Amino acid sequence: MSWSDYSIKNWLITILSIAILITGLVLLANQLKGAQAETSPDGLRELRISLLADPSSVSGNWLRTLNPDMKNVQGDLVWNSTQQQGVMRLLDLPKPKTGTFYQLWLYDALGGNQEPVSGGILQQGSGKTELFVPIKTTVAVQEPYKFELKLQTKNDSTNGKILLMVQP
């Protein structure tokens, strides 16, 4: 082989490598766009519908406590252990007071240490419109038996006042 044959071969390999790299970047960008769409209100509404249609999902309506601030709150929750994701739907949830926030806790019957797992933090209310909130955990939850929405303070994020509960 002459030097020109090596040069042509190297150029073809370089061009092919660049084409593969560009294709990979385009595919990655499309996946990231899809992940962002899931957190939009319409994406979460669609995710909720698909999770509710899945027979392996657990769901339930919010049970209110005697807290007068929660007397008008409505909504539900759905969780799928196989997919490790879920959605909360809330209506008439008041905005938390300054220095406080809402936190969802999941209780897993198969959890090793029986400690609740955080499903997310919510720092806003819903007002008169439906609010869809993704449920995301850092630890796998396989068999949830209780979900609690608590009012937490910034100084004490482990103990909180139970406001709403779902027991599937």
JSON list of C-alpha atoms in Angstrom, two decimals:
[
{"chain": "A", "resi": 1, "resn": "MET", "atom": "CA", "xyz": [0.00, 0.00, 0.00]},
{"chain": "A", "resi": 2, "resn": "SER", "atom": "CA", "xyz": [1.23, 3.47, -0.78]},
{"chain": "A", "resi": 3, "resn": "TRP", "atom": "CA", "xyz": [1.02, 6.51, 1.44]},
{"chain": "A", "resi": 4, "resn": "SER", "atom": "CA", "xyz": [-1.93, 7.85, -0.53]},
{"chain": "A", "resi": 5, "resn": "ASP", "atom": "CA", "xyz": [-3.89, 4.61, 0.19]},
{"chain": "A", "resi": 6, "resn": "TYR", "atom": "CA", "xyz": [-3.25, 5.07, 3.95]},
{"chain": "A", "resi": 7, "resn": "SER", "atom": "CA", "xyz": [-4.25, 8.72, 3.71]},
{"chain": "A", "resi": 8, "resn": "ILE", "atom": "CA", "xyz": [-7.56, 7.89, 1.99]},
{"chain": "A", "resi": 9, "resn": "LYS", "atom": "CA", "xyz": [-8.24, 5.11, 4.50]},
{"chain": "A", "resi": 10, "resn": "ASN", "atom": "CA", "xyz": [-7.52, 7.45, 7.45]},
{"chain": "A", "resi": 11, "resn": "TRP", "atom": "CA", "xyz": [-9.83, 10.13, 5.98]},
{"chain": "A", "resi": 12, "resn": "LEU", "atom": "CA", "xyz": [-12.63, 7.60, 5.54]},
{"chain": "A", "resi": 13, "resn": "ILE", "atom": "CA", "xyz": [-12.22, 6.36, 9.13]},
{"chain": "A", "resi": 14, "resn": "THR", "atom": "CA", "xyz": [-12.22, 9.97, 10.40]},
{"chain": "A", "resi": 15, "resn": "ILE", "atom": "CA", "xyz": [-15.35, 10.87, 8.42]},
{"chain": "A", "resi": 16, "resn": "LEU", "atom": "CA", "xyz": [-17.13, 7.71, 9.59]},
{"chain": "A", "resi": 17, "resn": "SER", "atom": "CA", "xyz": [-16.16, 8.41, 13.21]},
{"chain": "A", "resi": 18, "resn": "ILE", "atom": "CA", "xyz": [-17.47, 11.98, 12.98]},
{"chain": "A", "resi": 19, "resn": "ALA", "atom": "CA", "xyz": [-20.75, 10.74, 11.45]},
{"chain": "A", "resi": 20, "resn": "ILE", "atom": "CA", "xyz": [-21.20, 8.23, 14.29]},
{"chain": "A", "resi": 21, "resn": "LEU", "atom": "CA", "xyz": [-20.42, 10.92, 16.88]},
{"chain": "A", "resi": 22, "resn": "ILE", "atom": "CA", "xyz": [-22.95, 13.35, 15.37]},
{"chain": "A", "resi": 23, "resn": "THR", "atom": "CA", "xyz": [-25.62, 10.63, 15.23]},
{"chain": "A", "resi": 24, "resn": "GLY", "atom": "CA", "xyz": [-24.99, 9.80, 18.89]},
{"chain": "A", "resi": 25, "resn": "LEU", "atom": "CA", "xyz": [-25.24, 13.45, 19.92]},
{"chain": "A", "resi": 26, "resn": "VAL", "atom": "CA", "xyz": [-28.51, 13.89, 18.02]},
{"chain": "A", "resi": 27, "resn": "LEU", "atom": "CA", "xyz": [-30.00, 10.81, 19.70]},
{"chain": "A", "resi": 28, "resn": "LEU", "atom": "CA", "xyz": [-28.86, 12.02, 23.13]},
{"chain": "A", "resi": 29, "resn": "ALA", "atom": "CA", "xyz": [-30.35, 15.48, 22.53]},
{"chain": "A", "resi": 30, "resn": "ASN", "atom": "CA", "xyz": [-33.69, 13.90, 21.56]},
{"chain": "A", "resi": 31, "resn": "GLN", "atom": "CA", "xyz": [-33.71, 11.79, 24.73]},
{"chain": "A", "resi": 32, "resn": "LEU", "atom": "CA", "xyz": [-33.02, 14.84, 26.89]},
{"chain": "A", "resi": 33, "resn": "LYS", "atom": "CA", "xyz": [-35.88, 16.71, 25.22]},
{"chain": "A", "resi": 34, "resn": "GLY", "atom": "CA", "xyz": [-38.20, 13.78, 26.04]},
{"chain": "A", "resi": 35, "resn": "ALA", "atom": "CA", "xyz": [-37.10, 13.76, 29.68]},
{"chain": "A", "resi": 36, "resn": "GLN", "atom": "CA", "xyz": [-37.85, 17.48, 29.97]},
{"chain": "A", "resi": 37, "resn": "ALA", "atom": "CA", "xyz": [-41.27, 17.05, 28.36]},
{"chain": "A", "resi": 38, "resn": "GLU", "atom": "CA", "xyz": [-42.27, 14.53, 31.03]},
{"chain": "A", "resi": 39, "resn": "THR", "atom": "CA", "xyz": [-41.98, 17.19, 33.75]},
{"chain": "A", "resi": 40, "resn": "SER", "atom": "CA", "xyz": [-44.25, 19.65, 31.95]},
{"chain": "A", "resi": 41, "resn": "PRO", "atom": "CA", "xyz": [-47.86, 19.76, 33.18]},
{"chain": "A", "resi": 42, "resn": "ASP", "atom": "CA", "xyz": [-49.11, 18.01, 30.03]},
{"chain": "A", "resi": 43, "resn": "GLY", "atom": "CA", "xyz": [-46.32, 15.43, 30.23]},
{"chain": "A", "resi": 44, "resn": "LEU", "atom": "CA", "xyz": [-47.14, 14.69, 33.86]},
{"chain": "A", "resi": 45, "resn": "ARG", "atom": "CA", "xyz": [-50.86, 14.49, 33.08]},
{"chain": "A", "resi": 46, "resn": "GLU", "atom": "CA", "xyz": [-50.10, 11.91, 30.36]},
{"chain": "A", "resi": 47, "resn": "LEU", "atom": "CA", "xyz": [-47.71, 10.03, 32.64]},
{"chain": "A", "resi": 48, "resn": "ARG", "atom": "CA", "xyz": [-50.42, 9.90, 35.34]},
{"chain": "A", "resi": 49, "resn": "ILE", "atom": "CA", "xyz": [-52.93, 8.47, 32.86]},
{"chain": "A", "resi": 50, "resn": "SER", "atom": "CA", "xyz": [-50.50, 5.81, 31.65]},
{"chain": "A", "resi": 51, "resn": "LEU", "atom": "CA", "xyz": [-49.54, 4.85, 35.22]},
{"chain": "A", "resi": 52, "resn": "LEU", "atom": "CA", "xyz": [-53.21, 4.59, 36.24]},
{"chain": "A", "resi": 53, "resn": "ALA", "atom": "CA", "xyz": [-53.80, 2.26, 33.27]},
{"chain": "A", "resi": 54, "resn": "ASP", "atom": "CA", "xyz": [-50.92, 0.00, 34.36]},
{"chain": "A", "resi": 55, "resn": "PRO", "atom": "CA", "xyz": [-52.24, -2.80, 36.63]},
{"chain": "A", "resi": 56, "resn": "SER", "atom": "CA", "xyz": [-48.95, -2.91, 38.53]},
{"chain": "A", "resi": 57, "resn": "SER", "atom": "CA", "xyz": [-49.42, 0.68, 39.77]},
{"chain": "A", "resi": 58, "resn": "VAL", "atom": "CA", "xyz": [-50.86, 1.59, 43.17]},
{"chain": "A", "resi": 59, "resn": "SER", "atom": "CA", "xyz": [-53.03, 4.65, 43.61]},
{"chain": "A", "resi": 60, "resn": "GLY", "atom": "CA", "xyz": [-55.45, 6.35, 45.93]},
{"chain": "A", "resi": 61, "resn": "ASN", "atom": "CA", "xyz": [-57.21, 9.59, 46.79]},
{"chain": "A", "resi": 62, "resn": "TRP", "atom": "CA", "xyz": [-55.80, 11.95, 49.38]},
{"chain": "A", "resi": 63, "resn": "LEU", "atom": "CA", "xyz": [-57.15, 11.43, 52.89]},
{"chain": "A", "resi": 64, "resn": "ARG", "atom": "CA", "xyz": [-57.24, 14.74, 54.73]},
{"chain": "A", "resi": 65, "resn": "THR", "atom": "CA", "xyz": [-56.27, 15.27, 58.33]},
{"chain": "A", "resi": 66, "resn": "LEU", "atom": "CA", "xyz": [-58.21, 17.54, 60.66]},
{"chain": "A", "resi": 67, "resn": "ASN", "atom": "CA", "xyz": [-55.95, 20.46, 59.77]},
{"chain": "A", "resi": 68, "resn": "PRO", "atom": "CA", "xyz": [-58.33, 23.28, 58.73]},
{"chain": "A", "resi": 69, "resn": "ASP", "atom": "CA", "xyz": [-55.92, 24.44, 55.99]},
{"chain": "A", "resi": 70, "resn": "MET", "atom": "CA", "xyz": [-56.42, 21.10, 54.21]},
{"chain": "A", "resi": 71, "resn": "LYS", "atom": "CA", "xyz": [-60.23, 20.90, 54.32]},
{"chain": "A", "resi": 72, "resn": "ASN", "atom": "CA", "xyz": [-60.64, 21.80, 50.62]},
{"chain": "A", "resi": 73, "resn": "VAL", "atom": "CA", "xyz": [-57.66, 19.92, 49.21]},
{"chain": "A", "resi": 74, "resn": "GLN", "atom": "CA", "xyz": [-58.50, 17.28, 46.64]},
{"chain": "A", "resi": 75, "resn": "GLY", "atom": "CA", "xyz": [-56.49, 15.00, 44.41]},
{"chain": "A", "resi": 76, "resn": "ASP", "atom": "CA", "xyz": [-54.80, 11.66, 44.22]},
{"chain": "A", "resi": 77, "resn": "LEU", "atom": "CA", "xyz": [-51.50, 9.90, 43.77]},
{"chain": "A", "resi": 78, "resn": "VAL", "atom": "CA", "xyz": [-50.23, 7.05, 41.59]},
{"chain": "A", "resi": 79, "resn": "TRP", "atom": "CA", "xyz": [-46.95, 5.11, 41.98]},
{"chain": "A", "resi": 80, "resn": "ASN", "atom": "CA", "xyz": [-45.42, 2.34, 39.89]},
{"chain": "A", "resi": 81, "resn": "SER", "atom": "CA", "xyz": [-42.71, 0.29, 41.60]},
{"chain": "A", "resi": 82, "resn": "THR", "atom": "CA", "xyz": [-41.55, -1.32, 38.35]},
{"chain": "A", "resi": 83, "resn": "GLN", "atom": "CA", "xyz": [-40.93, 2.06, 36.73]},
{"chain": "A", "resi": 84, "resn": "GLN", "atom": "CA", "xyz": [-39.92, 3.72, 40.02]},
{"chain": "A", "resi": 85, "resn": "GLN", "atom": "CA", "xyz": [-41.96, 6.83, 39.25]},
{"chain": "A", "resi": 86, "resn": "GLY", "atom": "CA", "xyz": [-45.25, 8.39, 40.12]},
{"chain": "A", "resi": 87, "resn": "VAL", "atom": "CA", "xyz": [-47.38, 11.53, 40.01]},
{"chain": "A", "resi": 88, "resn": "MET", "atom": "CA", "xyz": [-49.27, 13.50, 42.65]},
{"chain": "A", "resi": 89, "resn": "ARG", "atom": "CA", "xyz": [-52.34, 15.47, 41.60]},
{"chain": "A", "resi": 90, "resn": "LEU", "atom": "CA", "xyz": [-53.41, 18.29, 43.91]},
{"chain": "A", "resi": 91, "resn": "LEU", "atom": "CA", "xyz": [-56.18, 20.87, 43.83]},
{"chain": "A", "resi": 92, "resn": "ASP", "atom": "CA", "xyz": [-56.76, 23.68, 46.35]},
{"chain": "A", "resi": 93, "resn": "LEU", "atom": "CA", "xyz": [-53.45, 23.06, 48.13]},
{"chain": "A", "resi": 94, "resn": "PRO", "atom": "CA", "xyz": [-52.56, 26.30, 49.95]},
{"chain": "A", "resi": 95, "resn": "LYS", "atom": "CA", "xyz": [-49.17, 27.86, 49.38]},
{"chain": "A", "resi": 96, "resn": "PRO", "atom": "CA", "xyz": [-46.86, 26.96, 52.28]},
{"chain": "A", "resi": 97, "resn": "LYS", "atom": "CA", "xyz": [-45.99, 29.78, 54.66]},
{"chain": "A", "resi": 98, "resn": "THR", "atom": "CA", "xyz": [-42.54, 31.34, 54.54]},
{"chain": "A", "resi": 99, "resn": "GLY", "atom": "CA", "xyz": [-39.92, 29.00, 56.01]},
{"chain": "A", "resi": 100, "resn": "THR", "atom": "CA", "xyz": [-41.98, 25.86, 55.33]},
{"chain": "A", "resi": 101, "resn": "PHE", "atom": "CA", "xyz": [-42.42, 23.43, 52.44]},
{"chain": "A", "resi": 102, "resn": "TYR", "atom": "CA", "xyz": [-44.33, 20.27, 51.61]},
{"chain": "A", "resi": 103, "resn": "GLN", "atom": "CA", "xyz": [-42.52, 16.95, 51.41]},
{"chain": "A", "resi": 104, "resn": "LEU", "atom": "CA", "xyz": [-43.89, 13.61, 50.25]},
{"chain": "A", "resi": 105, "resn": "TRP", "atom": "CA", "xyz": [-42.79, 10.51, 52.17]},
{"chain": "A", "resi": 106, "resn": "LEU", "atom": "CA", "xyz": [-43.19, 6.93, 50.93]},
{"chain": "A", "resi": 107, "resn": "TYR", "atom": "CA", "xyz": [-43.27, 3.99, 53.34]},
{"chain": "A", "resi": 108, "resn": "ASP", "atom": "CA", "xyz": [-42.01, 0.69, 51.88]},
{"chain": "A", "resi": 109, "resn": "ALA", "atom": "CA", "xyz": [-43.02, -2.67, 53.41]},
{"chain": "A", "resi": 110, "resn": "LEU", "atom": "CA", "xyz": [-39.89, -4.18, 51.89]},
{"chain": "A", "resi": 111, "resn": "GLY", "atom": "CA", "xyz": [-37.58, -1.32, 52.93]},
{"chain": "A", "resi": 112, "resn": "GLY", "atom": "CA", "xyz": [-34.60, -2.50, 54.91]},
{"chain": "A", "resi": 113, "resn": "ASN", "atom": "CA", "xyz": [-34.62, 0.04, 57.74]},
{"chain": "A", "resi": 114, "resn": "GLN", "atom": "CA", "xyz": [-38.35, 0.93, 57.74]},
{"chain": "A", "resi": 115, "resn": "GLU", "atom": "CA", "xyz": [-37.47, 4.61, 57.39]},
{"chain": "A", "resi": 116, "resn": "PRO", "atom": "CA", "xyz": [-39.66, 6.63, 55.00]},
{"chain": "A", "resi": 117, "resn": "VAL", "atom": "CA", "xyz": [-38.22, 7.59, 51.61]},
{"chain": "A", "resi": 118, "resn": "SER", "atom": "CA", "xyz": [-38.55, 11.13, 50.29]},
{"chain": "A", "resi": 119, "resn": "GLY", "atom": "CA", "xyz": [-40.60, 11.39, 47.12]},
{"chain": "A", "resi": 120, "resn": "GLY", "atom": "CA", "xyz": [-39.97, 15.06, 46.55]},
{"chain": "A", "resi": 121, "resn": "ILE", "atom": "CA", "xyz": [-40.31, 18.56, 47.90]},
{"chain": "A", "resi": 122, "resn": "LEU", "atom": "CA", "xyz": [-43.01, 21.02, 46.91]},
{"chain": "A", "resi": 123, "resn": "GLN", "atom": "CA", "xyz": [-42.62, 24.71, 47.66]},
{"chain": "A", "resi": 124, "resn": "GLN", "atom": "CA", "xyz": [-45.79, 25.97, 46.04]},
{"chain": "A", "resi": 125, "resn": "GLY", "atom": "CA", "xyz": [-49.51, 25.61, 46.35]},
{"chain": "A", "resi": 126, "resn": "SER", "atom": "CA", "xyz": [-51.92, 24.68, 43.61]},
{"chain": "A", "resi": 127, "resn": "GLY", "atom": "CA", "xyz": [-54.59, 27.31, 43.97]},
{"chain": "A", "resi": 128, "resn": "LYS", "atom": "CA", "xyz": [-57.79, 26.52, 42.09]},
{"chain": "A", "resi": 129, "resn": "THR", "atom": "CA", "xyz": [-55.95, 24.71, 39.27]},
{"chain": "A", "resi": 130, "resn": "GLU", "atom": "CA", "xyz": [-54.74, 21.12, 39.15]},
{"chain": "A", "resi": 131, "resn": "LEU", "atom": "CA", "xyz": [-51.10, 20.75, 40.05]},
{"chain": "A", "resi": 132, "resn": "PHE", "atom": "CA", "xyz": [-49.22, 17.67, 38.82]},
{"chain": "A", "resi": 133, "resn": "VAL", "atom": "CA", "xyz": [-46.03, 16.86, 40.72]},
{"chain": "A", "resi": 134, "resn": "PRO", "atom": "CA", "xyz": [-43.57, 14.10, 39.79]},
{"chain": "A", "resi": 135, "resn": "ILE", "atom": "CA", "xyz": [-42.67, 11.59, 42.49]},
{"chain": "A", "resi": 136, "resn": "LYS", "atom": "CA", "xyz": [-38.99, 10.76, 42.38]},
{"chain": "A", "resi": 137, "resn": "THR", "atom": "CA", "xyz": [-37.06, 8.80, 44.97]},
{"chain": "A", "resi": 138, "resn": "THR", "atom": "CA", "xyz": [-33.34, 8.26, 45.47]},
{"chain": "A", "resi": 139, "resn": "VAL", "atom": "CA", "xyz": [-33.97, 4.80, 46.91]},
{"chain": "A", "resi": 140, "resn": "ALA", "atom": "CA", "xyz": [-36.04, 2.08, 45.23]},
{"chain": "A", "resi": 141, "resn": "VAL", "atom": "CA", "xyz": [-39.52, 1.67, 46.73]},
{"chain": "A", "resi": 142, "resn": "GLN", "atom": "CA", "xyz": [-40.88, -1.80, 45.97]},
{"chain": "A", "resi": 143, "resn": "GLU", "atom": "CA", "xyz": [-44.03, -2.22, 48.07]},
{"chain": "A", "resi": 144, "resn": "PRO", "atom": "CA", "xyz": [-45.36, 1.11, 49.31]},
{"chain": "A", "resi": 145, "resn": "TYR", "atom": "CA", "xyz": [-48.09, 0.87, 51.92]},
{"chain": "A", "resi": 146, "resn": "LYS", "atom": "CA", "xyz": [-48.44, 4.55, 52.83]},
{"chain": "A", "resi": 147, "resn": "PHE", "atom": "CA", "xyz": [-47.73, 7.99, 51.35]},
{"chain": "A", "resi": 148, "resn": "GLU", "atom": "CA", "xyz": [-47.71, 11.10, 53.56]},
{"chain": "A", "resi": 149, "resn": "LEU", "atom": "CA", "xyz": [-47.55, 14.73, 52.51]},
{"chain": "A", "resi": 150, "resn": "LYS", "atom": "CA", "xyz": [-46.05, 16.63, 55.42]},
{"chain": "A", "resi": 151, "resn": "LEU", "atom": "CA", "xyz": [-45.50, 20.29, 56.15]},
{"chain": "A", "resi": 152, "resn": "GLN", "atom": "CA", "xyz": [-41.82, 20.64, 56.99]},
{"chain": "A", "resi": 153, "resn": "THR", "atom": "CA", "xyz": [-39.76, 23.55, 58.25]},
{"chain": "A", "resi": 154, "resn": "LYS", "atom": "CA", "xyz": [-36.38, 24.46, 56.83]},
{"chain": "A", "resi": 155, "resn": "ASN", "atom": "CA", "xyz": [-34.81, 23.92, 60.27]},
{"chain": "A", "resi": 156, "resn": "ASP", "atom": "CA", "xyz": [-36.30, 20.45, 60.76]},
{"chain": "A", "resi": 157, "resn": "SER", "atom": "CA", "xyz": [-36.82, 18.52, 57.53]},
{"chain": "A", "resi": 158, "resn": "THR", "atom": "CA", "xyz": [-37.15, 15.09, 59.19]},
{"chain": "A", "resi": 159, "resn": "ASN", "atom": "CA", "xyz": [-40.15, 15.69, 61.46]},
{"chain": "A", "resi": 160, "resn": "GLY", "atom": "CA", "xyz": [-43.19, 17.35, 60.03]},
{"chain": "A", "resi": 161, "resn": "LYS", "atom": "CA", "xyz": [-46.90, 17.76, 60.41]},
{"chain": "A", "resi": 162, "resn": "ILE", "atom": "CA", "xyz": [-48.89, 15.17, 58.44]},
{"chain": "A", "resi": 163, "resn": "LEU", "atom": "CA", "xyz": [-51.41, 16.98, 56.25]},
{"chain": "A", "resi": 164, "resn": "LEU", "atom": "CA", "xyz": [-52.51, 14.42, 53.64]},
{"chain": "A", "resi": 165, "resn": "MET", "atom": "CA", "xyz": [-52.17, 10.66, 53.32]},
{"chain": "A", "resi": 166, "resn": "VAL", "atom": "CA", "xyz": [-52.77, 7.91, 50.77]},
{"chain": "A", "resi": 167, "resn": "GLN", "atom": "CA", "xyz": [-53.00, 4.26, 51.75]},
{"chain": "A", "resi": 168, "resn": "PRO", "atom": "CA", "xyz": [-53.34, 2.19, 48.56]}
]
